[in-house]
Coordinates of C-alpha atoms and ligand atoms in Angstrom, one line a residue:
Chain A
M1 CA 79.3 104.1 107.7
N2 CA 77.9 102.9 111.0
E3 CA 77.7 99.2 111.9
A4 CA 75.1 97.3 109.9
L5 CA 71.9 96.6 111.8
I6 CA 70.4 94.2 109.3
E7 CA 72.4 92.1 106.8
F8 CA 71.5 89.8 104.0
N9 CA 74.2 87.4 103.1
D10 CA 73.5 85.5 99.8
V11 CA 69.9 85.2 100.7
V12 CA 67.8 83.0 98.4
K13 CA 64.0 82.8 98.5
I14 CA 62.2 80.3 96.3
F15 CA 58.5 79.7 95.9
P16 CA 57.4 76.5 94.3
K17 CA 55.2 76.9 91.2
K18 CA 52.2 74.7 90.6
D19 CA 53.7 73.1 87.5
G20 CA 56.6 71.8 89.7
G21 CA 59.0 74.5 88.7
E22 CA 60.3 77.2 91.0
Q23 CA 60.3 81.0 91.2
R24 CA 63.4 82.5 92.5
V25 CA 62.2 85.7 94.1
L26 CA 65.6 86.6 95.7
D27 CA 68.7 85.1 94.1
R28 CA 71.8 85.4 96.3
V29 CA 71.0 88.9 97.6
N30 CA 73.5 90.9 99.7
F31 CA 72.9 94.1 101.4
A32 CA 73.4 95.8 104.7
I33 CA 71.2 98.3 106.5
P34 CA 73.2 100.8 108.5
E35 CA 71.9 101.9 111.9
G36 CA 70.1 105.2 112.2
K37 CA 69.7 105.6 108.5
T38 CA 66.8 105.4 106.1
T39 CA 66.9 102.8 103.4
V40 CA 64.4 102.8 100.6
I41 CA 63.6 99.6 98.7
A42 CA 62.3 100.3 95.3
G43 CA 61.4 98.0 92.4
R44 CA 58.6 97.0 90.2
S45 CA 55.6 95.2 91.5
G46 CA 56.0 91.6 92.3
Q47 CA 59.8 91.7 92.6
G48 CA 59.9 90.6 96.2
K49 CA 60.0 93.7 98.3
S50 CA 57.3 92.6 100.7
V51 CA 59.0 89.2 100.8
T52 CA 62.3 90.9 101.9
L53 CA 60.5 92.5 104.8
K54 CA 59.0 89.3 105.9
L55 CA 62.4 87.6 105.8
I56 CA 63.8 90.3 108.1
L57 CA 60.9 89.7 110.6
G58 CA 61.3 85.9 110.5
L59 CA 57.8 85.5 109.2
M60 CA 59.3 83.6 106.2
R61 CA 62.4 81.5 106.2
A62 CA 65.1 82.0 103.6
D63 CA 65.9 79.0 101.4
G64 CA 69.6 79.9 101.4
G65 CA 72.0 82.3 102.9
Q66 CA 71.6 84.2 106.1
V67 CA 69.4 87.0 107.3
V68 CA 71.2 88.7 110.2
V69 CA 69.4 91.2 112.5
G70 CA 71.4 92.9 115.2
G71 CA 74.2 90.4 114.8
E72 CA 72.0 87.3 115.2
N73 CA 70.9 84.9 112.5
V74 CA 67.1 85.1 112.3
A75 CA 66.8 81.4 111.2
A76 CA 68.6 80.3 114.4
L77 CA 66.4 82.3 116.8
G78 CA 63.9 80.4 119.0
K79 CA 60.5 81.8 120.0
Q80 CA 61.9 83.9 122.8
G81 CA 64.7 85.3 120.6
L82 CA 62.3 86.1 117.8
N83 CA 60.0 88.0 120.2
A84 CA 62.9 89.9 121.6
M85 CA 64.0 90.8 118.0
R86 CA 60.5 91.7 116.9
T87 CA 59.9 94.1 119.7
R88 CA 62.6 96.3 118.2
F89 CA 60.5 96.7 115.0
G90 CA 57.5 98.8 114.1
V91 CA 55.9 97.3 111.2
L92 CA 53.3 98.5 108.7
F93 CA 52.1 95.7 106.4
Q94 CA 51.2 96.3 102.8
G95 CA 47.6 95.5 103.6
S96 CA 47.7 97.4 106.9
A97 CA 46.7 94.2 108.7
L98 CA 44.5 96.0 111.1
F99 CA 42.5 93.8 113.6
D100 CA 39.1 94.1 111.9
S101 CA 37.0 93.3 115.0
L102 CA 38.7 96.0 117.0
T103 CA 38.0 99.7 116.7
V104 CA 40.6 102.2 115.5
Y105 CA 41.3 103.2 119.1
E106 CA 41.7 99.6 120.3
N107 CA 43.9 98.8 117.3
V108 CA 46.3 101.5 118.1
A109 CA 46.1 100.9 121.9
L110 CA 46.7 97.1 121.5
P111 CA 50.5 97.2 121.5
L112 CA 50.5 99.5 124.5
R113 CA 48.0 97.4 126.4
E114 CA 49.7 94.1 125.7
R115 CA 53.4 95.1 125.8
T116 CA 53.6 97.8 128.4
G117 CA 52.2 98.1 132.0
K118 CA 50.8 101.6 131.3
K119 CA 47.5 102.6 132.9
E120 CA 44.4 103.0 130.6
D121 CA 44.3 106.8 130.9
E122 CA 48.0 107.1 130.1
I123 CA 47.4 104.9 127.0
R124 CA 44.4 107.0 126.0
A125 CA 46.5 110.2 126.0
I126 CA 49.3 108.6 123.9
V127 CA 46.9 107.1 121.4
E128 CA 44.9 110.2 121.0
A129 CA 48.0 112.3 120.4
T130 CA 49.2 109.9 117.7
L131 CA 45.7 109.8 116.1
A132 CA 45.6 113.6 116.1
E133 CA 49.0 113.8 114.4
L134 CA 47.7 111.6 111.6
E135 CA 44.4 113.5 111.3
L136 CA 42.4 110.6 112.6
S137 CA 40.7 112.3 115.6
G138 CA 37.0 111.7 115.7
H139 CA 37.3 108.3 114.1
E140 CA 38.4 106.4 117.3
S141 CA 35.3 104.3 117.6
K142 CA 35.1 103.2 113.9
F143 CA 36.0 99.8 112.8
P144 CA 38.5 99.2 110.0
A145 CA 35.8 98.2 107.6
Q146 CA 34.3 101.6 108.0
L147 CA 37.4 103.5 107.0
S148 CA 38.8 104.5 103.6
G149 CA 41.9 102.8 102.3
G150 CA 44.1 105.8 103.2
M151 CA 42.7 106.0 106.7
R152 CA 43.4 102.3 107.3
R153 CA 47.0 102.9 106.2
R154 CA 47.3 105.8 108.7
V155 CA 45.9 103.7 111.5
G156 CA 48.4 101.0 110.6
L157 CA 51.1 103.7 110.8
A158 CA 49.9 104.9 114.1
R159 CA 49.9 101.4 115.5
A160 CA 53.4 100.7 114.2
L161 CA 54.7 103.9 115.9
Q162 CA 53.3 103.1 119.4
L163 CA 56.1 101.3 121.1
N164 CA 58.8 103.7 120.0
P165 CA 60.5 101.1 117.8
E166 CA 64.2 101.3 116.9
I167 CA 63.6 100.0 113.4
L168 CA 60.7 100.9 111.2
L169 CA 59.6 98.6 108.4
F170 CA 57.1 100.3 106.2
D171 CA 55.6 98.6 103.2
E172 CA 54.3 101.3 101.0
P173 CA 53.3 103.7 103.8
T174 CA 51.8 106.3 101.4
T175 CA 50.1 104.3 98.8
G176 CA 46.5 105.4 98.6
L177 CA 47.1 108.7 100.3
D178 CA 46.6 112.1 98.7
P179 CA 49.6 114.3 98.0
V180 CA 49.1 116.5 100.9
M181 CA 48.8 113.6 103.4
T182 CA 51.8 112.0 101.7
Q183 CA 53.8 115.1 102.3
E184 CA 52.7 115.2 105.9
I185 CA 53.6 111.6 106.5
Y186 CA 57.1 112.2 105.2
Q187 CA 57.4 115.2 107.4
L188 CA 56.2 113.1 110.3
F189 CA 58.9 110.5 109.5
A190 CA 61.5 113.3 109.3
R191 CA 60.4 114.7 112.7
T192 CA 60.2 111.3 114.5
Q193 CA 63.6 110.3 113.0
A194 CA 65.2 113.5 114.2
K195 CA 63.6 112.9 117.6
S196 CA 64.4 109.2 118.2
G197 CA 66.9 108.5 115.5
F198 CA 65.5 105.2 114.4
T199 CA 66.5 103.1 111.5
S200 CA 63.9 102.8 108.8
I201 CA 63.3 100.7 105.8
I202 CA 60.6 102.0 103.5
V203 CA 59.2 100.2 100.5
S204 CA 57.7 102.7 98.2
H205 CA 56.7 103.5 94.7
D206 CA 56.5 107.2 95.6
I207 CA 59.8 107.5 94.0
P208 CA 61.0 111.1 93.8
R209 CA 59.7 112.1 97.2
V210 CA 60.8 109.1 99.2
F211 CA 64.2 109.3 97.6
S212 CA 64.8 112.6 99.2
L213 CA 64.5 110.9 102.6
A214 CA 66.8 108.1 101.7
D215 CA 70.4 107.6 102.9
Q216 CA 70.6 104.5 100.8
I217 CA 68.5 103.1 98.0
I218 CA 68.0 99.5 97.1
V219 CA 66.6 98.6 93.7
L220 CA 65.3 95.1 93.4
D221 CA 64.9 93.6 90.0
R222 CA 64.4 90.0 88.9
G223 CA 65.9 88.6 92.1
V224 CA 68.9 90.9 92.0
M225 CA 69.5 93.8 94.4
D226 CA 71.6 96.8 93.6
V227 CA 72.5 99.2 96.4
F228 CA 73.1 102.9 95.8
P229 CA 74.2 105.5 98.2
S230 CA 72.2 108.3 96.5
T231 CA 69.7 109.1 93.8
E232 CA 72.5 110.5 91.7
A233 CA 74.3 107.2 91.9
I234 CA 71.3 105.4 90.5
Q235 CA 71.2 107.8 87.5
R236 CA 74.9 107.2 86.9
S237 CA 74.6 103.5 87.0
E238 CA 75.6 101.8 83.8
K239 CA 73.6 98.5 84.3
A240 CA 71.0 98.2 81.6
H241 CA 68.1 97.2 83.9
I242 CA 68.8 100.1 86.3
Q243 CA 68.8 102.5 83.4
E244 CA 65.5 101.0 82.3
F245 CA 64.2 101.4 85.8
V246 CA 65.3 105.0 85.9
S247 CA 63.8 105.9 82.6
T248 CA 60.5 104.0 83.1
T249 CA 59.7 104.5 86.7
M250 CA 61.5 107.6 87.6
G251 CA 61.8 109.4 84.3
A252 CA 59.2 112.1 84.1
L253 CA 58.5 112.3 87.8
Y254 CA 62.1 112.5 88.7
Q255 CA 62.7 115.2 86.2
S256 CA 59.8 117.3 87.5
W257 CA 61.1 116.9 91.0
L258 CA 64.6 118.1 90.0
V259 CA 63.1 121.1 88.4
E260 CA 61.2 122.0 91.6
Chain B
M1 CA 52.8 53.9 86.7
L2 CA 52.9 51.8 89.9
L3 CA 55.9 53.8 91.1
E4 CA 53.9 56.9 90.6
K5 CA 51.1 55.6 92.7
V6 CA 53.5 54.5 95.5
R7 CA 55.0 58.0 95.4
I8 CA 51.6 59.7 95.8
L9 CA 50.7 57.3 98.6
G10 CA 54.0 58.0 100.3
N11 CA 53.7 61.7 99.9
T12 CA 50.2 61.6 101.3
A13 CA 51.3 59.5 104.3
I14 CA 54.1 62.0 105.0
Y15 CA 51.8 64.9 104.6
L16 CA 49.3 63.4 107.0
L17 CA 51.9 62.6 109.6
R18 CA 53.3 66.1 109.4
D19 CA 49.8 67.6 109.7
L20 CA 49.2 65.5 112.8
G21 CA 52.5 66.4 114.2
G22 CA 51.8 70.0 113.6
M23 CA 48.5 69.7 115.3
G24 CA 50.2 68.1 118.3
V25 CA 52.7 70.9 118.6
Y26 CA 49.8 73.3 118.1
L27 CA 47.9 71.8 121.1
L28 CA 51.0 72.2 123.2
H29 CA 51.3 75.8 122.2
I30 CA 47.6 76.4 123.2
L31 CA 48.3 74.8 126.6
G32 CA 51.4 77.0 127.0
G33 CA 49.3 80.0 126.0
C34 CA 46.9 79.2 128.9
G35 CA 49.7 79.6 131.4
K36 CA 51.1 82.9 130.0
R37 CA 50.6 86.2 131.8
P38 CA 48.8 88.5 131.5
F39 CA 45.8 86.2 131.4
R40 CA 43.0 87.6 129.2
F41 CA 40.2 87.2 131.7
R42 CA 37.7 89.4 129.9
E43 CA 38.3 87.8 126.6
T44 CA 37.8 84.4 128.1
L45 CA 34.6 85.5 129.7
R46 CA 33.4 87.0 126.4
Q47 CA 34.2 83.7 124.6
T48 CA 32.5 81.7 127.3
S49 CA 29.4 83.8 126.8
F50 CA 29.6 83.3 123.1
I51 CA 30.3 79.6 123.1
G52 CA 28.3 78.6 126.2
F53 CA 25.5 81.1 126.8
G54 CA 25.1 81.6 123.0
S55 CA 24.5 77.9 122.5
L56 CA 22.0 77.5 125.3
F57 CA 18.9 77.9 123.2
V58 CA 20.1 75.4 120.5
I59 CA 21.2 73.0 123.2
C60 CA 17.9 73.2 125.1
C61 CA 15.9 72.7 121.9
T62 CA 18.0 69.7 120.8
A63 CA 17.9 68.2 124.3
L64 CA 14.1 68.6 124.7
T65 CA 13.3 67.0 121.3
T66 CA 15.9 64.3 121.8
G67 CA 14.5 63.5 125.3
M68 CA 11.0 63.4 124.0
V69 CA 11.9 61.1 121.2
L70 CA 13.7 58.8 123.6
G71 CA 10.7 58.9 125.9
L72 CA 8.3 58.0 123.2
Q73 CA 10.5 55.4 121.5
G74 CA 11.5 53.9 124.8
Y75 CA 7.8 53.7 125.9
Y76 CA 6.8 51.7 122.8
S77 CA 9.7 49.3 123.0
L78 CA 9.4 48.8 126.8
H79 CA 5.6 48.6 126.6
K80 CA 5.9 45.4 124.5
F81 CA 7.6 43.7 127.5
G82 CA 5.5 45.4 130.1
A83 CA 8.6 47.1 131.4
E84 CA 7.4 50.8 131.3
G85 CA 8.9 51.1 134.7
M86 CA 12.4 51.0 133.1
L87 CA 11.7 54.1 131.0
G88 CA 13.3 56.6 133.4
S89 CA 16.5 54.6 133.6
A90 CA 16.6 54.0 129.9
V91 CA 16.2 57.6 129.0
A92 CA 18.6 58.9 131.7
L93 CA 21.4 56.4 130.8
S94 CA 21.3 57.0 127.1
L95 CA 21.4 60.7 127.7
I96 CA 24.1 60.8 130.3
L97 CA 26.4 58.3 128.7
E98 CA 26.0 59.0 125.0
L99 CA 23.6 61.5 123.6
G100 CA 24.2 64.3 126.0
P101 CA 28.0 64.6 125.5
V102 CA 27.9 63.7 121.8
L103 CA 25.1 65.9 120.7
T104 CA 26.3 68.8 122.7
A105 CA 29.7 68.5 121.2
L106 CA 28.2 68.3 117.7
M107 CA 26.0 71.4 118.3
V108 CA 28.9 73.4 119.7
T109 CA 31.0 72.4 116.7
G110 CA 28.4 73.6 114.3
R111 CA 27.6 76.8 116.1
A112 CA 30.9 77.9 117.7
G113 CA 33.6 75.7 116.2
S114 CA 32.8 76.8 112.6
S115 CA 32.9 80.5 113.6
M116 CA 36.2 80.1 115.5
C117 CA 37.7 78.4 112.5
A118 CA 36.5 81.1 110.1
E119 CA 37.7 83.9 112.4
L120 CA 41.2 82.5 112.7
G121 CA 41.4 81.7 109.0
I122 CA 40.5 85.2 108.0
M123 CA 42.9 86.7 110.5
R124 CA 45.6 84.5 109.1
N125 CA 44.8 85.4 105.5
T126 CA 44.8 89.2 106.2
E127 CA 48.1 89.0 108.0
Q128 CA 46.5 89.9 111.4
I129 CA 48.2 86.9 113.1
D130 CA 51.5 88.0 111.5
A131 CA 50.9 91.5 112.8
L132 CA 50.4 90.1 116.4
E133 CA 53.6 88.2 116.1
C134 CA 55.4 91.3 114.9
M135 CA 54.3 93.1 118.1
A136 CA 55.6 90.1 120.0
V137 CA 52.1 89.4 121.2
D138 CA 51.7 85.6 121.5
P139 CA 48.8 84.7 119.2
F140 CA 48.1 81.7 121.4
R141 CA 47.8 83.6 124.6
Y142 CA 45.9 86.4 122.9
L143 CA 43.6 84.6 120.6
I144 CA 43.4 80.9 120.9
S145 CA 43.9 80.0 124.6
P146 CA 40.8 82.1 125.7
K147 CA 38.7 80.1 123.2
F148 CA 40.2 76.9 124.5
I149 CA 39.4 77.7 128.1
A150 CA 36.0 79.0 127.2
T151 CA 35.1 75.8 125.4
L152 CA 36.5 73.7 128.2
I153 CA 34.2 75.5 130.6
S154 CA 31.2 75.7 128.3
V155 CA 30.9 72.2 126.8
P156 CA 30.7 70.2 130.1
L157 CA 28.1 72.7 131.5
L158 CA 26.1 72.6 128.3
T159 CA 26.2 68.8 128.5
A160 CA 24.9 68.9 132.0
I161 CA 22.1 71.2 130.9
F162 CA 21.4 68.9 127.9
D163 CA 21.1 65.9 130.2
V164 CA 18.7 67.6 132.6
V165 CA 16.5 69.1 129.8
G166 CA 16.6 65.7 128.0
I167 CA 15.5 63.8 131.0
F168 CA 12.7 66.3 131.4
G169 CA 11.7 65.8 127.8
G170 CA 11.6 62.1 128.4
Y171 CA 9.4 62.7 131.3
L172 CA 7.1 64.9 129.2
A173 CA 6.7 62.2 126.5
G174 CA 6.7 59.2 128.8
V175 CA 4.8 60.3 131.9
V176 CA 2.7 63.3 130.7
L177 CA 1.7 62.0 127.3
M178 CA 1.9 58.2 127.6
G179 CA 0.9 57.9 131.2
V180 CA 3.9 56.1 132.7
D181 CA 3.8 56.3 136.5
P182 CA 5.9 59.4 137.5
G183 CA 7.2 57.7 140.6
S184 CA 8.6 54.8 138.7
Y185 CA 10.2 57.1 136.1
V186 CA 12.1 59.0 138.8
E187 CA 12.8 56.0 141.0
G188 CA 14.0 53.9 138.0
M189 CA 16.4 56.6 137.1
R190 CA 17.7 56.9 140.7
N191 CA 18.3 53.2 141.0
S192 CA 20.1 52.6 137.8
V193 CA 22.3 55.7 137.2
T194 CA 25.5 55.4 139.1
N195 CA 28.3 57.8 139.9
H196 CA 30.4 56.0 137.4
D197 CA 28.0 56.8 134.6
V198 CA 27.9 60.4 135.5
N199 CA 31.7 60.6 135.7
L200 CA 32.0 58.9 132.3
G201 CA 29.7 61.5 130.8
I202 CA 31.8 64.3 132.3
I203 CA 35.0 62.8 131.1
K204 CA 33.5 62.4 127.6
S205 CA 32.4 66.0 127.5
F206 CA 35.8 67.3 128.5
V207 CA 37.5 65.2 125.8
F208 CA 35.0 66.3 123.2
A209 CA 35.5 69.9 124.2
V210 CA 39.3 69.6 123.6
L211 CA 38.7 67.9 120.3
V212 CA 36.3 70.5 119.0
V213 CA 38.3 73.6 120.0
W214 CA 41.6 72.0 119.0
I215 CA 40.5 70.9 115.5
C216 CA 38.3 73.9 114.7
T217 CA 40.9 76.6 115.7
G218 CA 43.7 74.5 114.2
R219 CA 42.2 74.4 110.8
G220 CA 41.7 78.1 110.8
Y221 CA 45.2 78.8 112.2
F222 CA 46.9 76.6 109.6
V223 CA 44.6 77.7 106.7
Q224 CA 47.6 78.5 104.4
Q225 CA 49.5 75.3 105.1
I226 CA 46.8 72.7 104.5
R227 CA 46.9 70.8 101.2
G228 CA 44.1 71.5 98.9
A229 CA 42.8 74.5 100.9
G230 CA 43.1 76.9 98.1
F231 CA 43.5 80.6 98.7
G232 CA 41.6 83.6 100.2
A233 CA 37.9 83.4 101.0
E234 CA 37.6 80.0 99.4
S235 CA 40.3 78.6 101.6
V236 CA 38.6 79.8 104.7
S237 CA 35.2 78.3 103.6
R238 CA 36.8 75.0 102.8
M239 CA 38.7 74.8 106.0
T240 CA 35.6 75.7 108.0
T241 CA 33.7 72.8 106.3
Q242 CA 36.7 70.5 106.9
A243 CA 36.9 71.6 110.6
V244 CA 33.2 70.8 111.2
V245 CA 33.5 67.4 109.4
L246 CA 36.8 66.4 111.1
S247 CA 35.7 67.6 114.5
S248 CA 32.3 65.8 114.3
I249 CA 33.9 62.6 113.1
S250 CA 36.5 62.6 115.8
V251 CA 33.9 63.2 118.4
L252 CA 32.0 60.1 117.3
V253 CA 35.2 58.0 117.0
F254 CA 36.4 59.1 120.5
D255 CA 32.9 58.4 121.8
Y256 CA 33.3 54.8 120.8
L257 CA 36.9 54.6 122.1
L258 CA 36.0 56.1 125.4
T259 CA 33.0 53.9 125.9
A260 CA 35.0 50.8 125.0
V261 CA 37.8 51.7 127.4
L262 CA 36.0 53.2 130.3
L263 CA 32.6 51.6 130.5
Ligands
ATP301 N1 53.2 83.2 100.1 C1 53.6 83.2 98.8 N2 53.6 82.0 98.1 C2 54.0 82.0 96.8 N3 54.5 83.0 96.1 C3 54.6 84.2 96.8 C4 54.2 84.3 98.1 N4 54.4 85.6 98.6 C5 54.9 86.2 97.5 N5 55.1 85.4 96.4 C6 55.6 85.8 95.1 O1 56.8 86.5 95.3 C7 56.9 87.5 94.4 C8 57.2 88.8 95.2 O2 56.1 89.2 96.0 P1 56.1 90.5 96.9 O3 54.9 90.5 97.6 O4 57.4 90.5 97.7 O5 56.2 91.6 95.7 P2 56.4 93.2 96.0 O6 57.7 93.5 95.4 O7 56.1 93.5 97.4 O8 55.3 93.8 95.0 P3 54.3 95.0 95.2 O9 55.0 96.2 94.9 O10 53.2 94.7 94.2 O11 53.8 94.9 96.6 C9 55.7 87.6 93.7 O12 55.9 87.1 92.4 C10 54.7 86.7 94.4 O13 53.9 86.0 93.5
MG302 MG1 54.6 94.4 98.3

């Protein structure tokens, strides 16, 4: 396996509860994300998948252990270091996090305008190409509030892809999209990955399909992470909660996908 | 029981200190953001237009009525002593030293400060600020410093307009309505208002501008970290209220302090 790009060493994340107790979202979690590979993080709702992504980006601090990105401990990075680290990422937030007072075009153009010295007509060409690829042509001058949920997701995706990131962090990229669009997004991933060979981390509930992209699958359950090299390995796992996960979340869907 | 009370008191004190410290660091970040390239010139202009030009009507209305009230009130008070000739100087000094800077700052807080707070609060709650940080775009340079500079430009100018319109309002009430001699209104003003008074007014308006934009954007930016703010839409509305109240009170407190120190 290649060198690990992102590593979690005994990471603990605790949220205080109102009654004074605590919720351990991540409990001494260990995993490594190899370079140039696709990792899928799966798990039931509320198990800490989005929190994991925020820890990687340094948007949240771990309460124990180390988050290491590119050999550097995220908690020890200063503002400059964090910025340098973050420029390597393309991020799609679960709620898309579009700038709601900017148009679709301005949203997608923002990273190019702010981070590169490109001329406006160059930027326009790039943005329009990306929007066309995601079937958003003709919606450039709309505002996020005027879009459907799936369209917002795609604009977020377009924005995340702008700076040719080395590492993609996608929080549920296809939730709210129809099956055809979902398929196309995955094909887009495959194409871009073949072209630029990025590392990607995808959080998804779209289990059978996203697993076909994955080089590694992480299942998160009650603060514990299990890492599997393939879908078959998940099925072969003897841990009770994994089997439960397989039968409840993947069961029927997975079977139908195997038959295909 | 007593111990519990001491604990709560201590916790609150620590929380307040931390909040204040956080706000101090926040102000440094804003100042840092003003110096970072590329400078967002158009956004700064847009904000100046919103905060400054957008407040012009409110400021003129407030100034005119305030000036007229001052003129009328002043006339009746001075008339008792036969000192109507002092009217111009009384009106001008109260406006330039106190009412102009203070009322302008309060109007800007209500009109622009509240909206800046709500905007940043919503951006924080919908992860838009996180998204900026993830693109390595400094949210201070991009969002907050333009508002800061715009407020610093707008508030002193609005104060100047407030003073002029207010003095005109005093003229309307005192001279046109009550029949004070126009020459003595203008002459009295000219003789009593010194450069020092004008400077003090300008200093006040700059200090108030910093207070307003600092507190209002700060409450929005830290919406998720402030105790008792709650969550979501409610947290934004509570913080907006808190921003307006805090900023208004600090303007009044600083008005007293500045007057005491500088007059
Ligand atoms: N800022 C926060 N403050 C307190 N608790 C939080 C915070 N963010 C997340 N949590 C808690 O952490 C847990 C994990 O949240 P997270 O958003 O990571 O779930 P998720 O796995 O992404 O779920 P979903 O699939 O529904 O998006 C949840 O129980 C949530 O209540
Ligand atoms: Mg999530």
